[in-house]
Structure formats: structure tokens, C-alpha cells
Coordinates of C-alpha atoms and ligand atoms in Angstrom, one line a residue:
M1 CA 14.9 -13.1 -21.8
N2 CA 14.3 -11.6 -25.2
Y3 CA 10.9 -12.0 -26.5
S4 CA 9.2 -10.8 -29.8
P5 CA 5.5 -11.1 -30.0
K6 CA 4.5 -13.2 -33.2
T7 CA 1.5 -11.4 -33.4
S8 CA 0.1 -9.9 -36.6
M9 CA -3.3 -8.7 -37.5
K10 CA -4.8 -7.4 -40.6
L11 CA -6.1 -3.8 -39.8
L12 CA -9.5 -4.4 -41.0
A13 CA -9.9 -7.4 -38.7
L14 CA -9.2 -5.2 -35.9
I15 CA -11.4 -2.6 -37.1
D16 CA -14.1 -5.2 -37.3
K17 CA -13.6 -6.4 -33.8
L18 CA -14.0 -2.6 -32.4
E19 CA -17.3 -2.8 -34.2
L20 CA -16.9 0.8 -35.9
K21 CA -19.4 1.5 -38.6
L22 CA -16.9 1.9 -41.4
E23 CA -18.2 3.9 -44.4
V24 CA -18.4 1.6 -47.7
Q25 CA -15.7 3.3 -49.5
G26 CA -13.3 3.3 -46.7
R27 CA -14.2 -0.4 -46.0
E28 CA -13.3 -1.1 -49.8
R29 CA -10.0 1.0 -49.5
L30 CA -8.8 -0.9 -46.5
L31 CA -9.8 -4.2 -48.2
Q32 CA -7.8 -3.5 -51.0
L33 CA -4.8 -2.3 -49.4
N34 CA -4.9 -5.2 -47.0
T35 CA -2.9 -3.6 -44.4
V36 CA -1.1 -5.9 -41.7
I37 CA -0.2 -4.7 -38.4
E38 CA 2.8 -5.9 -36.7
H39 CA 3.6 -3.6 -34.1
L40 CA 1.5 -1.0 -31.8
T41 CA 2.6 2.0 -30.2
L42 CA 1.7 5.0 -28.2
D43 CA 4.9 7.2 -29.3
S44 CA 5.6 8.2 -32.7
R45 CA 8.9 7.9 -32.0
D46 CA 8.8 4.3 -32.3
A47 CA 6.4 4.1 -35.3
T48 CA 7.9 2.2 -38.0
H49 CA 6.4 0.3 -41.3
G50 CA 3.8 -1.8 -40.0
S51 CA 2.8 0.3 -36.9
L52 CA -0.4 0.9 -35.7
F53 CA 0.2 4.6 -34.0
F54 CA -2.4 5.6 -31.1
A55 CA -2.5 9.5 -31.1
V56 CA -4.0 10.3 -27.7
P57 CA -4.1 13.2 -25.5
G58 CA -1.8 12.9 -22.5
T59 CA -1.0 14.7 -19.2
S60 CA 1.5 17.0 -20.6
L61 CA 1.6 16.3 -24.2
D62 CA -0.9 15.5 -26.9
G63 CA 0.0 12.5 -29.3
R64 CA -2.5 13.8 -31.8
N65 CA 0.4 16.6 -32.4
F66 CA 2.6 13.7 -33.6
I67 CA 0.8 11.9 -36.4
G68 CA 2.9 13.5 -38.9
S69 CA 5.9 12.6 -37.5
A70 CA 4.3 9.0 -37.0
I71 CA 3.6 9.1 -40.8
E72 CA 7.1 10.4 -41.7
Q73 CA 8.5 7.2 -39.7
G74 CA 6.4 5.0 -42.0
A75 CA 3.4 4.2 -39.7
S76 CA 0.9 2.0 -41.4
A77 CA -2.3 3.2 -39.7
I78 CA -3.3 5.6 -37.1
F79 CA -6.1 5.5 -34.6
I80 CA -6.8 9.2 -33.2
E81 CA -8.9 10.0 -30.0
S82 CA -11.9 12.1 -31.2
A83 CA -12.0 15.5 -30.1
T84 CA -15.6 15.2 -29.4
D85 CA -18.1 12.3 -28.9
K86 CA -18.7 12.2 -32.7
V87 CA -19.2 8.8 -34.5
F88 CA -16.1 7.5 -36.0
E89 CA -14.3 8.9 -39.2
I90 CA -11.7 8.1 -41.5
T91 CA -9.6 10.2 -43.6
W92 CA -6.4 9.2 -45.5
H93 CA -2.8 10.6 -46.2
N94 CA -1.9 8.6 -49.2
D95 CA -2.5 5.1 -48.3
T96 CA -2.3 5.5 -44.6
P97 CA -5.6 5.4 -42.8
L98 CA -6.1 8.0 -40.2
I99 CA -9.1 6.6 -38.1
E100 CA -10.9 9.0 -35.4
I101 CA -12.5 6.9 -32.6
P102 CA -14.2 8.1 -29.6
N103 CA -12.8 7.4 -26.2
L104 CA -9.7 5.9 -27.8
T105 CA -7.8 6.0 -24.5
K106 CA -10.4 4.4 -22.3
R107 CA -10.8 1.6 -25.3
L108 CA -7.1 1.1 -25.9
S109 CA -6.8 -1.8 -23.3
E110 CA -9.5 -3.6 -25.2
I111 CA -8.1 -3.0 -28.8
V112 CA -4.6 -4.1 -27.9
G113 CA -5.9 -7.3 -26.1
Y114 CA -7.5 -8.2 -29.5
F115 CA -4.1 -7.9 -31.0
Y116 CA -2.2 -9.7 -28.0
S117 CA -5.1 -12.3 -27.6
N118 CA -6.4 -11.5 -24.5
S119 CA -4.1 -13.3 -22.2
S120 CA -5.8 -12.1 -19.0
L121 CA -8.6 -14.7 -19.9
E122 CA -6.0 -17.3 -20.1
M123 CA -4.0 -17.1 -17.0
K124 CA -5.0 -15.9 -13.5
C125 CA -4.6 -12.3 -13.3
I126 CA -4.6 -10.4 -9.8
G127 CA -4.6 -6.5 -9.5
I128 CA -3.6 -5.1 -6.2
T129 CA -4.3 -1.4 -5.4
G130 CA -3.8 0.7 -2.0
T131 CA -1.5 3.3 -1.2
N132 CA 1.0 1.2 0.4
G133 CA 1.8 -2.5 0.4
K134 CA 1.2 -2.9 -3.4
T135 CA 4.7 -4.3 -4.3
T136 CA 5.1 -6.2 -1.3
T137 CA 1.9 -8.0 -1.8
S138 CA 2.2 -8.6 -5.3
Q139 CA 5.8 -10.1 -4.7
L140 CA 4.5 -12.1 -1.8
V141 CA 1.8 -13.3 -4.4
A142 CA 4.5 -14.6 -7.0
M143 CA 6.8 -15.8 -4.6
W144 CA 4.3 -17.9 -3.0
V145 CA 3.4 -19.7 -6.2
S146 CA 7.0 -19.8 -7.2
L147 CA 7.4 -21.9 -3.7
L148 CA 4.7 -24.1 -4.9
N149 CA 6.7 -24.9 -8.1
Q150 CA 4.4 -22.9 -10.4
K151 CA 5.9 -20.2 -12.5
A152 CA 4.5 -16.5 -11.5
A153 CA 4.8 -13.1 -13.0
V154 CA 4.7 -9.3 -11.6
M155 CA 4.2 -6.3 -12.9
G156 CA 5.0 -3.4 -10.5
T157 CA 7.3 -0.6 -9.4
I158 CA 10.4 -2.8 -9.0
G159 CA 10.1 -4.4 -12.7
N160 CA 8.0 -6.5 -14.8
G161 CA 8.7 -10.3 -15.5
L162 CA 8.6 -13.8 -13.9
F163 CA 9.4 -13.9 -10.3
G164 CA 13.2 -13.1 -9.9
E165 CA 13.6 -12.3 -13.5
L166 CA 12.5 -8.6 -13.7
T167 CA 12.9 -5.9 -16.2
A168 CA 13.2 -2.4 -14.8
S169 CA 9.9 -0.3 -15.8
N170 CA 9.2 3.4 -15.8
N171 CA 5.7 2.9 -14.2
T172 CA 4.1 1.0 -11.5
T173 CA 1.3 0.1 -13.8
P174 CA 2.6 -0.1 -17.3
S175 CA 0.8 1.5 -20.4
A176 CA -2.4 -0.4 -21.4
L177 CA -0.1 -1.5 -24.3
D178 CA 2.5 -2.7 -22.3
I179 CA 0.3 -4.5 -20.0
Q180 CA -1.4 -6.7 -22.8
F181 CA 1.9 -7.4 -24.3
N182 CA 3.6 -8.5 -21.0
L183 CA 0.4 -10.8 -20.1
S184 CA 0.9 -12.4 -23.5
K185 CA 4.5 -12.8 -23.0
Y186 CA 4.1 -14.3 -19.4
N187 CA 1.5 -16.7 -20.5
D188 CA 3.5 -18.1 -23.5
L189 CA 6.3 -18.3 -20.9
G190 CA 4.1 -20.6 -18.6
A191 CA 3.2 -18.3 -16.0
A192 CA 0.3 -19.8 -14.2
L193 CA -0.6 -16.2 -12.7
C194 CA 0.5 -12.6 -12.9
A195 CA 0.1 -10.2 -10.1
M196 CA -0.1 -6.4 -11.0
E197 CA 0.0 -3.2 -9.0
V198 CA -2.5 -1.3 -9.9
S199 CA -1.8 2.5 -9.3
S200 CA -4.3 5.1 -9.0
H201 CA -2.7 6.9 -12.2
G202 CA -3.2 3.7 -14.0
L203 CA -6.8 3.4 -13.0
V204 CA -7.6 7.0 -14.2
Q205 CA -5.7 6.6 -17.1
H206 CA -7.6 3.2 -18.0
R207 CA -4.1 1.1 -18.3
V208 CA -6.0 -1.9 -17.0
E209 CA -9.6 -1.4 -18.4
S210 CA -10.0 -4.4 -20.3
I211 CA -8.3 -6.8 -18.0
C212 CA -10.3 -9.8 -16.6
F213 CA -8.8 -9.8 -13.1
D214 CA -9.6 -13.2 -11.1
A215 CA -8.8 -11.2 -7.8
V216 CA -8.6 -7.6 -7.1
A217 CA -7.2 -6.7 -3.4
F218 CA -7.6 -3.2 -1.7
L219 CA -4.8 -2.7 1.0
N220 CA -5.5 0.9 2.1
L221 CA -5.9 4.4 1.6
S222 CA -3.8 7.4 2.6
R223 CA -2.3 10.7 1.7
D224 CA -0.5 10.6 -1.5
H225 CA -0.4 12.0 -5.0
L226 CA -3.1 15.0 -4.6
D227 CA -0.7 16.7 -7.1
Y228 CA -2.4 14.4 -9.4
H229 CA -5.8 13.7 -8.0
G230 CA -6.5 16.9 -6.2
T231 CA -8.4 15.8 -3.4
M232 CA -8.8 12.4 -1.4
I233 CA -12.2 11.6 -2.6
E234 CA -11.0 12.0 -6.1
Y235 CA -8.0 9.6 -5.1
E236 CA -10.4 7.1 -3.5
A237 CA -12.7 7.1 -6.6
A238 CA -9.8 6.2 -9.0
K239 CA -8.8 3.4 -6.7
F240 CA -12.8 2.2 -6.4
R241 CA -12.7 2.1 -10.2
L242 CA -10.9 -1.4 -9.7
F243 CA -13.6 -2.8 -7.5
N244 CA -17.0 -1.1 -9.2
E245 CA -16.2 -0.4 -12.9
L246 CA -13.5 -3.3 -13.9
S247 CA -14.1 -7.0 -14.3
S248 CA -13.0 -9.1 -11.0
Q249 CA -14.2 -12.7 -9.9
H250 CA -13.1 -12.3 -6.3
K251 CA -12.4 -9.1 -4.0
I252 CA -10.2 -9.2 -1.2
I253 CA -10.4 -6.0 1.4
N254 CA -8.4 -5.2 4.0
I255 CA -11.0 -4.2 6.6
D256 CA -8.7 -2.6 9.2
D257 CA -8.4 0.3 7.0
A258 CA -11.1 2.7 7.4
I259 CA -11.8 3.1 3.7
G260 CA -11.6 -0.8 3.5
E261 CA -14.2 -1.1 6.1
R262 CA -16.4 1.2 4.3
W263 CA -15.8 -0.6 0.9
F264 CA -16.5 -4.0 2.6
K265 CA -20.3 -2.7 3.4
L266 CA -20.7 -2.3 -0.3
F267 CA -19.1 -5.7 -1.3
P268 CA -20.1 -7.9 1.5
E269 CA -19.3 -11.1 -0.2
A270 CA -15.7 -9.9 -0.5
T271 CA -12.8 -12.1 1.4
A272 CA -12.1 -9.9 4.5
V273 CA -8.5 -9.2 5.9
S274 CA -8.0 -8.1 9.4
L275 CA -5.5 -8.3 12.3
E276 CA -8.4 -7.7 14.7
F277 CA -9.9 -10.9 15.3
E278 CA -12.0 -9.8 18.3
K279 CA -13.7 -6.8 16.4
F280 CA -14.7 -8.5 13.5
S281 CA -15.1 -12.3 14.2
K282 CA -18.8 -12.0 14.8
T283 CA -19.6 -9.7 12.2
V284 CA -18.0 -11.1 9.0
T285 CA -20.1 -13.7 7.1
S286 CA -18.0 -13.9 4.3
N287 CA -14.7 -15.7 3.8
F288 CA -12.0 -14.2 5.7
V289 CA -8.5 -14.3 7.0
F290 CA -7.7 -13.0 10.4
A291 CA -4.6 -13.1 12.6
K292 CA -6.0 -13.8 16.0
S293 CA -2.9 -13.1 17.7
I294 CA 0.5 -11.9 16.6
H295 CA 4.1 -12.0 18.4
Y296 CA 6.8 -9.7 17.1
H297 CA 10.4 -10.6 17.4
Q298 CA 13.7 -9.8 15.8
N299 CA 13.3 -12.1 13.0
G300 CA 9.7 -11.2 12.0
A301 CA 6.4 -12.2 13.8
D302 CA 4.5 -15.5 14.8
I303 CA 1.1 -15.4 13.8
E304 CA -2.2 -17.4 14.8
L305 CA -4.1 -17.6 11.7
V306 CA -7.7 -18.0 11.7
S307 CA -9.7 -18.3 8.4
S308 CA -12.8 -19.7 6.6
Y309 CA -10.1 -21.9 4.9
G310 CA -8.5 -23.4 8.1
K311 CA -6.4 -22.3 11.2
A312 CA -2.5 -22.3 11.5
R313 CA 0.5 -20.9 13.6
I314 CA 2.6 -19.3 10.8
T315 CA 5.9 -17.7 11.2
S316 CA 6.7 -14.7 8.9
Q317 CA 10.2 -13.4 8.1
L318 CA 8.9 -10.0 7.3
L319 CA 9.1 -7.0 9.8
G320 CA 6.3 -4.9 11.0
E321 CA 2.7 -4.9 11.7
F322 CA 1.7 -3.9 8.0
N323 CA 3.5 -6.7 6.8
V324 CA 1.5 -8.9 8.4
T325 CA -1.6 -7.4 6.7
N326 CA 0.3 -7.5 3.3
L327 CA 1.2 -11.4 4.0
L328 CA -2.7 -12.2 5.1
S329 CA -3.8 -10.4 1.9
A330 CA -1.3 -12.2 -0.2
M331 CA -2.5 -15.6 1.4
A332 CA -6.4 -14.2 0.8
I333 CA -5.7 -13.6 -2.7
L334 CA -4.4 -17.1 -3.4
L335 CA -6.8 -18.9 -1.5
S336 CA -9.8 -17.1 -3.1
I337 CA -8.6 -18.3 -6.6
G338 CA -8.2 -21.7 -5.4
Y339 CA -4.9 -22.3 -3.6
E340 CA -5.1 -25.0 -0.8
F341 CA -4.7 -23.8 2.7
D342 CA -2.5 -26.4 3.8
K343 CA -0.2 -26.0 0.8
L344 CA 0.2 -22.3 1.5
V345 CA 0.9 -22.6 5.0
S346 CA 3.6 -25.3 4.4
V347 CA 5.8 -22.9 2.5
V348 CA 4.9 -19.4 4.2
H349 CA 8.0 -19.4 6.5
L350 CA 10.2 -19.3 3.3
L351 CA 8.6 -16.2 1.9
K352 CA 11.4 -13.5 2.1
P353 CA 11.2 -9.8 2.4
V354 CA 11.1 -7.6 -0.7
A355 CA 14.0 -5.7 -1.6
G356 CA 14.2 -2.5 -0.3
R357 CA 11.0 -2.9 2.1
M358 CA 11.9 -3.1 5.9
E359 CA 15.4 -4.6 4.8
V360 CA 17.8 -4.9 7.7
F361 CA 21.5 -4.6 7.3
A362 CA 23.8 -5.6 10.2
K363 CA 27.4 -5.6 11.3
P364 CA 28.8 -6.4 14.7
N365 CA 29.2 -3.4 17.0
K366 CA 27.3 -1.1 14.6
A367 CA 23.7 0.3 14.5
T368 CA 21.2 -2.0 12.5
V369 CA 20.3 0.0 9.4
V370 CA 16.9 -0.7 7.9
V371 CA 16.3 0.5 4.3
D372 CA 12.6 0.9 3.8
Y373 CA 10.7 2.8 0.6
A374 CA 8.2 4.6 3.0
H375 CA 7.6 7.7 0.8
T376 CA 4.1 8.5 2.3
P377 CA 3.2 9.9 5.9
D378 CA 1.3 6.6 6.9
A379 CA 4.3 4.5 5.5
L380 CA 6.7 6.4 7.5
E381 CA 4.7 6.4 10.5
K382 CA 4.2 2.6 10.2
A383 CA 7.7 1.8 9.1
L384 CA 8.8 4.1 12.5
L385 CA 6.3 2.3 14.6
A386 CA 7.3 -1.2 13.6
L387 CA 10.9 -0.3 14.5
T388 CA 10.0 0.8 18.0
I389 CA 9.2 -2.7 19.0
H390 CA 12.7 -3.6 18.4
Q391 CA 14.3 -0.6 19.6
T392 CA 16.8 -0.4 22.8
G393 CA 19.0 2.3 21.8
K394 CA 18.1 5.4 19.5
L395 CA 16.0 5.4 16.3
W396 CA 17.0 7.4 13.6
C397 CA 15.3 8.5 10.8
V398 CA 17.0 9.6 7.6
F399 CA 14.3 10.6 4.9
G400 CA 13.5 13.2 2.2
C401 CA 10.4 14.0 0.0
G402 CA 10.6 13.7 -3.9
G403 CA 10.2 16.6 -6.1
D404 CA 7.3 17.2 -8.6
R405 CA 5.2 15.3 -6.4
D406 CA 2.6 16.0 -3.7
K407 CA 3.9 18.9 -1.6
G408 CA 1.3 18.6 0.9
K409 CA 3.0 15.4 2.5
R410 CA 6.5 17.2 3.0
P411 CA 5.5 18.6 6.4
L412 CA 3.4 15.4 7.5
M413 CA 6.3 13.3 7.1
A414 CA 8.6 16.0 9.2
A415 CA 6.1 15.9 11.8
I416 CA 5.9 12.0 11.8
A417 CA 9.7 11.5 11.8
E418 CA 9.9 13.9 14.8
Q419 CA 7.3 12.2 16.8
Y420 CA 8.9 8.8 16.4
A421 CA 12.4 9.1 15.9
D422 CA 14.8 10.3 18.2
K423 CA 17.5 11.7 15.7
V424 CA 16.1 13.0 12.4
I425 CA 18.2 13.8 9.1
V426 CA 16.3 15.3 6.2
T427 CA 18.2 14.5 2.8
D428 CA 17.5 14.6 -0.7
D429 CA 14.9 11.9 -2.3
N430 CA 15.0 12.4 -5.9
P431 CA 14.3 16.3 -6.3
R432 CA 13.6 16.1 -10.0
T433 CA 13.0 19.6 -11.3
E434 CA 12.3 21.3 -8.1
N435 CA 15.2 23.0 -6.1
N436 CA 16.2 20.9 -3.4
T437 CA 16.5 23.7 -0.6
E438 CA 12.8 24.3 -1.6
I439 CA 11.8 20.7 -0.8
T440 CA 13.6 20.7 2.5
K441 CA 12.1 24.0 3.6
D442 CA 8.7 22.5 2.9
I443 CA 9.7 19.6 5.0
E444 CA 11.0 21.6 7.8
Q445 CA 7.6 23.6 8.2
G446 CA 6.3 20.4 9.8
F447 CA 9.2 20.4 12.6
L448 CA 7.9 21.6 16.0
G449 CA 11.3 21.6 17.3
T450 CA 14.9 22.1 15.9
H451 CA 16.5 18.7 16.7
Y452 CA 17.0 17.8 13.3
H453 CA 20.0 17.9 10.5
V454 CA 19.5 18.9 6.9
I455 CA 22.2 17.2 4.8
H456 CA 21.5 17.4 1.2
D457 CA 23.8 15.0 -0.4
R458 CA 22.2 11.4 0.8
T459 CA 25.6 9.8 0.9
D460 CA 26.7 12.3 3.1
A461 CA 23.4 12.0 5.3
I462 CA 23.7 8.2 5.4
I463 CA 27.3 8.5 6.4
Y464 CA 26.6 11.1 8.9
A465 CA 24.0 8.8 10.8
L466 CA 26.1 5.6 10.4
N467 CA 28.9 7.8 12.2
H468 CA 27.1 9.3 14.9
A469 CA 24.8 6.0 15.7
Q470 CA 25.6 3.7 18.6
A471 CA 25.8 0.1 18.2
N472 CA 22.3 -0.7 19.7
D473 CA 20.8 1.9 17.6
I474 CA 18.4 1.5 14.7
V475 CA 19.1 3.9 11.6
L476 CA 15.6 3.8 9.3
I477 CA 16.6 5.0 5.7
A478 CA 13.2 5.9 4.2
G479 CA 12.0 6.6 0.7
K480 CA 14.0 5.2 -1.7
G481 CA 13.8 1.4 -1.1
H482 CA 15.0 -0.6 -4.2
E483 CA 15.6 2.5 -6.2
D484 CA 19.1 2.8 -7.7
Y485 CA 19.0 5.9 -9.1
Q486 CA 18.7 9.7 -7.7
I487 CA 16.9 11.8 -10.0
I488 CA 18.2 15.4 -10.3
G489 CA 16.6 17.9 -13.0
H490 CA 16.1 15.4 -15.8
K491 CA 19.0 13.3 -14.9
K492 CA 19.0 9.7 -13.4
L493 CA 22.4 9.6 -11.6
D494 CA 23.4 5.8 -10.3
Y495 CA 22.7 5.7 -6.4
S496 CA 21.4 3.3 -4.2
D497 CA 20.6 3.4 -0.4
R498 CA 21.1 -0.6 -0.4
V499 CA 24.3 -0.6 -2.1
L500 CA 25.9 2.3 -0.2
V501 CA 24.9 0.7 3.0
S502 CA 26.5 -2.8 1.9
Q503 CA 29.4 -0.9 0.9
L504 CA 29.6 0.9 4.0
Y505 CA 29.2 -2.2 6.2
D506 CA 31.8 -4.2 4.3
N507 CA 33.9 -1.1 5.1
K508 CA 35.0 -0.7 1.2
V509 CA 33.8 3.0 1.8
G510 CA 35.1 3.9 5.3
L511 CA 33.3 4.9 8.2
A512 CA 35.0 7.2 10.5
Ligands
UAG1 C1 1.8 11.8 -15.4 C2 1.5 10.4 -16.1 O1 1.0 9.8 -15.4 N1 2.1 10.2 -17.3 C3 1.8 8.8 -17.8 C4 1.1 9.1 -19.2 O2 2.2 9.7 -19.9 P1 1.3 10.7 -20.9 O3 0.4 10.2 -21.9 O4 0.7 11.7 -20.1 O5 2.6 11.4 -21.8 P2 2.7 12.7 -22.5 O6 4.1 13.0 -22.3 O7 1.5 13.8 -22.0 O8 2.4 12.4 -23.9 C5 1.3 12.2 -24.5 C6 1.4 11.3 -25.5 O9 2.2 11.8 -26.9 C7 2.9 10.6 -27.1 N2 4.2 11.4 -27.8 C8 4.8 12.4 -27.0 C9 6.1 12.7 -27.6 C10 6.6 12.4 -28.7 O10 7.4 12.9 -29.4 N3 5.6 11.7 -29.7 C11 4.4 11.0 -28.9 O11 3.8 10.4 -29.6 C12 3.2 10.0 -26.1 O12 3.6 8.6 -26.1 C13 1.9 10.0 -25.3 O13 1.2 8.8 -25.9 O14 1.1 7.6 -19.8 C14 2.3 7.0 -20.0 C15 1.9 5.5 -20.6 O15 1.0 5.0 -19.8 C16 3.1 6.8 -18.8 O16 4.2 6.1 -18.7 C17 3.2 8.1 -17.9 O17 3.7 7.8 -16.6 C18 4.8 9.0 -16.4 C19 6.3 8.3 -17.0 C20 5.0 8.9 -14.9 O18 5.9 9.6 -14.2 N4 3.9 8.6 -14.3 C21 3.8 8.6 -12.5 C22 3.2 10.0 -12.3 C23 2.8 7.5 -12.4 O19 1.9 7.1 -13.3 N5 2.8 6.7 -11.3 C24 2.1 5.8 -11.1 C25 2.7 5.1 -9.6 C26 2.2 6.0 -8.5 C27 2.5 5.1 -7.2 O20 2.3 3.6 -7.0 O21 3.1 5.7 -6.0 C28 2.6 4.5 -12.0 O22 1.6 3.5 -11.9 O23 3.5 4.5 -12.4
ATP2 N1 0.1 -2.4 3.9 C1 0.8 -1.3 4.5 N2 0.4 -0.2 5.1 C2 0.9 0.8 5.4 N3 2.2 1.0 4.9 C3 3.0 -0.1 4.2 C4 2.2 -1.3 3.9 N4 3.1 -2.3 3.5 C5 4.3 -1.3 3.1 N5 4.1 -0.3 3.6 C6 5.1 0.8 3.7 O1 4.9 1.3 2.3 C7 6.2 1.2 1.9 C8 6.2 0.9 0.3 O2 5.5 -0.5 0.2 P1 5.5 -1.0 -1.0 O3 6.5 -0.7 -1.9 O4 5.0 -2.4 -0.8 O5 4.0 -0.4 -1.5 P2 3.4 0.4 -2.8 O6 2.3 0.5 -2.6 O7 3.9 -0.7 -4.0 O8 4.1 1.7 -3.2 P3 4.2 2.5 -4.6 O9 3.0 3.2 -4.7 O10 5.3 3.3 -4.6 O11 4.6 1.6 -5.7 C9 7.0 0.0 2.6 O12 8.4 0.3 2.5 C10 6.5 0.4 3.9 O13 7.0 1.6 4.5
API3 N1 5.4 5.9 -7.0 C1 6.0 6.9 -6.1 C2 7.3 6.6 -5.8 C3 8.0 7.8 -4.8 C4 9.5 7.4 -4.4 C5 10.4 8.3 -3.8 N2 11.7 8.0 -3.7 C6 10.2 9.8 -4.8 O1 10.7 9.9 -5.7 O2 9.2 10.5 -4.4 C7 6.0 8.0 -6.8 O3 6.5 8.2 -8.2 O4 5.3 9.1 -6.6
MG4 MG1 5.0 -0.4 -5.5

């Protein structure tokens, strides 16, 4: 749905909200000019008459180098991140004010919130963090609310929008600007709630800084993104900001995760989620959602649920132990913000798997294919382990590792694939600007033996696996999940594991 915000705001009114101490002359001139802001942008290339351009330093470029081009494009005002902590300063380029603001990046979420009417105060806002499971859990939250006949929105890896009407996005956690804009849009469209994935990049880059979360949830922490964070300590500290620095009413923690168990000691009032009833039932004194017993089967799992909100036997269509954690976390989030236990239980069996997450493709007399987004060592291990429960023949694993991403995870993923799968095929997964053979060489370092194939072209790799797998085998195709592209160099080529497998199983593309 096309949506344009009706918002406009006087520049001086916005500056007054920020409580910047304007010198008298500057204030007079702004008052006379009566500049009205109709559009906010972080990118000089999008600036136009009526735009307020935020010139902030980034990871590879510095937005402050593009002030000239923003002015050329007609920007009406520029906010600039001060190079030092010096107090606010205003200079002029003709009638365009250039206003230096200390900590602008950190204040961006707040500033944009004033412009877009701070919708996180008007609707329920959920922030979900963790290395793995954010997309699944946020989608489950939104799906659950939709099943209860309310509108829900999501922002995350597979897109932003009302549940089921997503628009693809570049980031898991959008920019501070897009988040406030989207929230205002979802609020106008009548959403009762927005479930957001909060990535560690998003937390470090202050993308959710001024969002008032009704609930925040922590799922797990395992190796990823060390190219960006450097160490696991820094990575954990990034995630921890959501819990200790930002605003939230309720906290939900998966205490089966070692880091989660540690955080829970710091937030003992948080709602605890666990699959280990025996271990925690006596010690947890706050709200809790536990699985007392779980029976995994071909179509998902039957779960005996014990919680501080009620008890029930529920059925889930999602495969794998980790998806029970995701389901219970989604439930704990909704319970904490006031959804009724009985209502949630009445529709839980209708919750569907999320696209590209343990998504099963079957065809008579053919191996079962599972397309999954496991792109970290922990996720790959959990996905393979989940499938061993269903294994009667051989387990295949087709995977690769992204270029321009944490190199350290490559051999670790190889070791895991080798440990759990009978047949391993290494292939390309978004090599980006790296040489694909260098990436697979890094992966190969992790294998102890030589029982693996390297087939760079992903289509060929999958066709090879499906041609050689027996009918009772399971083929896990990991790493790309919902992605409908292969990034080579700077080009984003059309490619989808899900489309390929569906075509192969409809025999549209011939199997030998
Ligand atoms: C490395 C990184 O995190 N970059 C993010 C960051 O961009 P940046 O500010 O560093 O960009 P930059 O290129 O250095 O440019 C600096 C500034 O100059 C401006 N500019 C630049 C060029 C120009 O001509 N004019 C101009 O004004 C830019 O708009 C920007 O404001 O801020 C942008 C707005 O929030 C993000 O879109 C962008 O994500 C890029 C696309 C990205 O790939 N990020 C990944 C690593 C990421 O963030 N991933 C996590 C998920 C991880 C997970 O869950 O597994 C995510 O939340 O998406
Ligand atoms: N709770 C969990 N614990 C461990 N692994 C999980 C969990 N949930 C999902 N996974 C694995 O991680 C993969 C990615 O899941 P999902 O997309 O929900 O995570 P994410 O946190 O959103 O990932 P991203 O950081 O890329 O956005 C799944 O395909 C599955 O293999
Ligand atoms: N949010 C993750 C997704 C990785 C998915 C995988 N297909 C890859 O490209 O490495 C990232 O950007 O690191
Ligand atoms: Mg995600």
C-alpha cells in the first residue's frame, strides 16, 4: 500500500523540542525565514526542497562530506553531527541553516520521533534480539495477533509492513529514520502492535534509541558478526543495550541460553522462557513460560506448557527444538503485554512456519528437502540436530558462507556440517566482493576428512544433491532461507533456493 506521511513541521519548533540553546541572532533569522520541513533524509541524494538532511558519519563514508550536494539538491536545512563535544552551533549557506549538534547519531531516533509523532507511545512495540530466531519470533508474534483478528506489523529481515504484506528491506533493523516513519504508518493503518527485530548493528548504530518498547526479548547469543563487533564481549554488550540502556516495560529472557541465564540474574523480574522445566521450576520466582515435556514428530511438536499464566497441551507446526523456544518466547511476549493465555492457546496450532525457516518441500519418491536460513555455526548445528530426529536415511547439508562477513565462522560451520551430516556440499552464498574460491578455502579448513564436494554454482549444487539423494534422505539447504538473490560483486542476481526446489519438485527443471 502506498503511504505518504502528512507530517510537516516548522524547523524552529523542531529545534525547540531538542532544547538547543540558539543564539539570539540565529533564532531571529529562523523565525523570519519560517522554514517548514516536509521530509527527512540521511542521504544527500534524496534531498530536495523541504528536506532536512542529517549529515552523520557512517561505517564507510561520512555524510558530512555530502552537505554541499544536499544543498545543491535544494535541502532546506542541515543537521550536522559535531566533530567534537562542543556546544551546538549554527552557520548559514545563503538561507539554508547548517546546525551542528553533538551526538546527532544518538539523538536521531528522538528527533525523527518528534517529526513522526512518536508512534511507539501509541501502539505496542516489541523488540526482539538474539543471534538466531529474531525473524521467526517476530513473525510468530504478528501471526498470533493476526489470528486473534487484530492488525499487527513487523520490521525485520524478510521485510517491513503489516503482517502478510511485507515490503522488502535492506536491513534487519531499519535506520532510525525509517523505524519512526514506519511506526507512524503502521499506527495510522490501525496496527495494534509492531514486532521488531533488533540487530546488534542496529543497537550500536542507535537505530532504536528512542523507541519505547512495551516488551523486549532476548533469545540467544552465539558467534556471528565478529567482523563488525571484534569480540564476543562487544557483541554481547551491543545486545545488552536493549535491556539496560533503552526503554522497556517488560523483559523476556530465554534462560536455556548461557548468556540469557546470566542476564536473568541481572533482571530477576523478567519473564523466563525455558524448555528445561526440571532445572528451573523451583528457582524462578518471576513470570515464566516453560515446556514441561515435548514430543517431536513429523509435523512439528506436541508441547506440555506450564506457565505462570496457565497450563495447556499445545501443538506446534514448527520443526526443531529451537522453534519451541521461539514459540514460547512469542507467547511470553504477548502474555507480558496483556494477551490472554486461553485465547493464545486457542489458535496456537494455526501458527505456520516462517518462509525459508525449516521449510519442508516433499515429493513422492524423492528426498525431503528443508530450506533453512541457518547462516551461523549455532543455527546450522541446531537445524541439523533438529533433522536427525526425523532421519531414516542419510542427512545432506548444502551450505556456504557469505562474503564480506565474519570469516571466523567459516571453518566452524564446516566442522558442524561434517559432524552431523552424512553428505556435505559446499556452495556459494552471497560471495559479495570476495573471491568465492577463497571463501570455500576458508570453509574447507574446518573439515577433518575429505568427504565433501565443493560446487560453487548454487543451482548445480542443489541439483547434484537432489539427483544423488535417496527417497528416504533429508537434504538441508542452509543459509539463504527467504533470500531471492545471490550477491556476486555488487550485483544482486535473481536466485532463490525455495523457487529452485519448488521448480525441481514440479519437474519444471528436469532432475536426471
Ligand atoms: C555497515 C552498516 O551497518 N551500514 C549501515 C549504516 O550505513 P552507514 O551510515 O555506515 O553508510 P555509509 O555508506 O558509511 O554512509 C554514511 C552516511 O553518508 C550518507 N551518504 C552517502 C553517500 C552519498 O552520496 N550521500 C550521503 O548522504 C549515507 O546516507 C550515510 O548516512 O546505516 C544505514 C542506515 O541505518 C544502514 O542501511 C547500513 O546498513 C548496510 C546496508 C548493511 O549492510 N548493514 C548490515 C551489516 C547490517 O546492519 N546488518 C544488520 C543485521 C545483521 C543480522 O541480523 O544478522 C541489520 O540490522 O540489517
Ligand atoms: N532460537 C533459535 N536458536 C538457535 N537457532 C535458531 C533459533 N531460531 C532459529 N534458528 C536458526 O537460525 C536461522 C535463522 O532464523 P531467523 O531468521 O529466525 O533468525 P534471525 O535472528 O532473524 O537471523 P538474522 O540475524 O539473519 O536476521 C533459522 O533458519 C534456524 O536455522
Ligand atoms: N543478516 C545476515 C544474513 C546472512 C545471510 C547469508 N545468506 C549471507 O549472506 O551471509 C548478514 O547480513 O550477515
Ligand atoms: Mg532476522
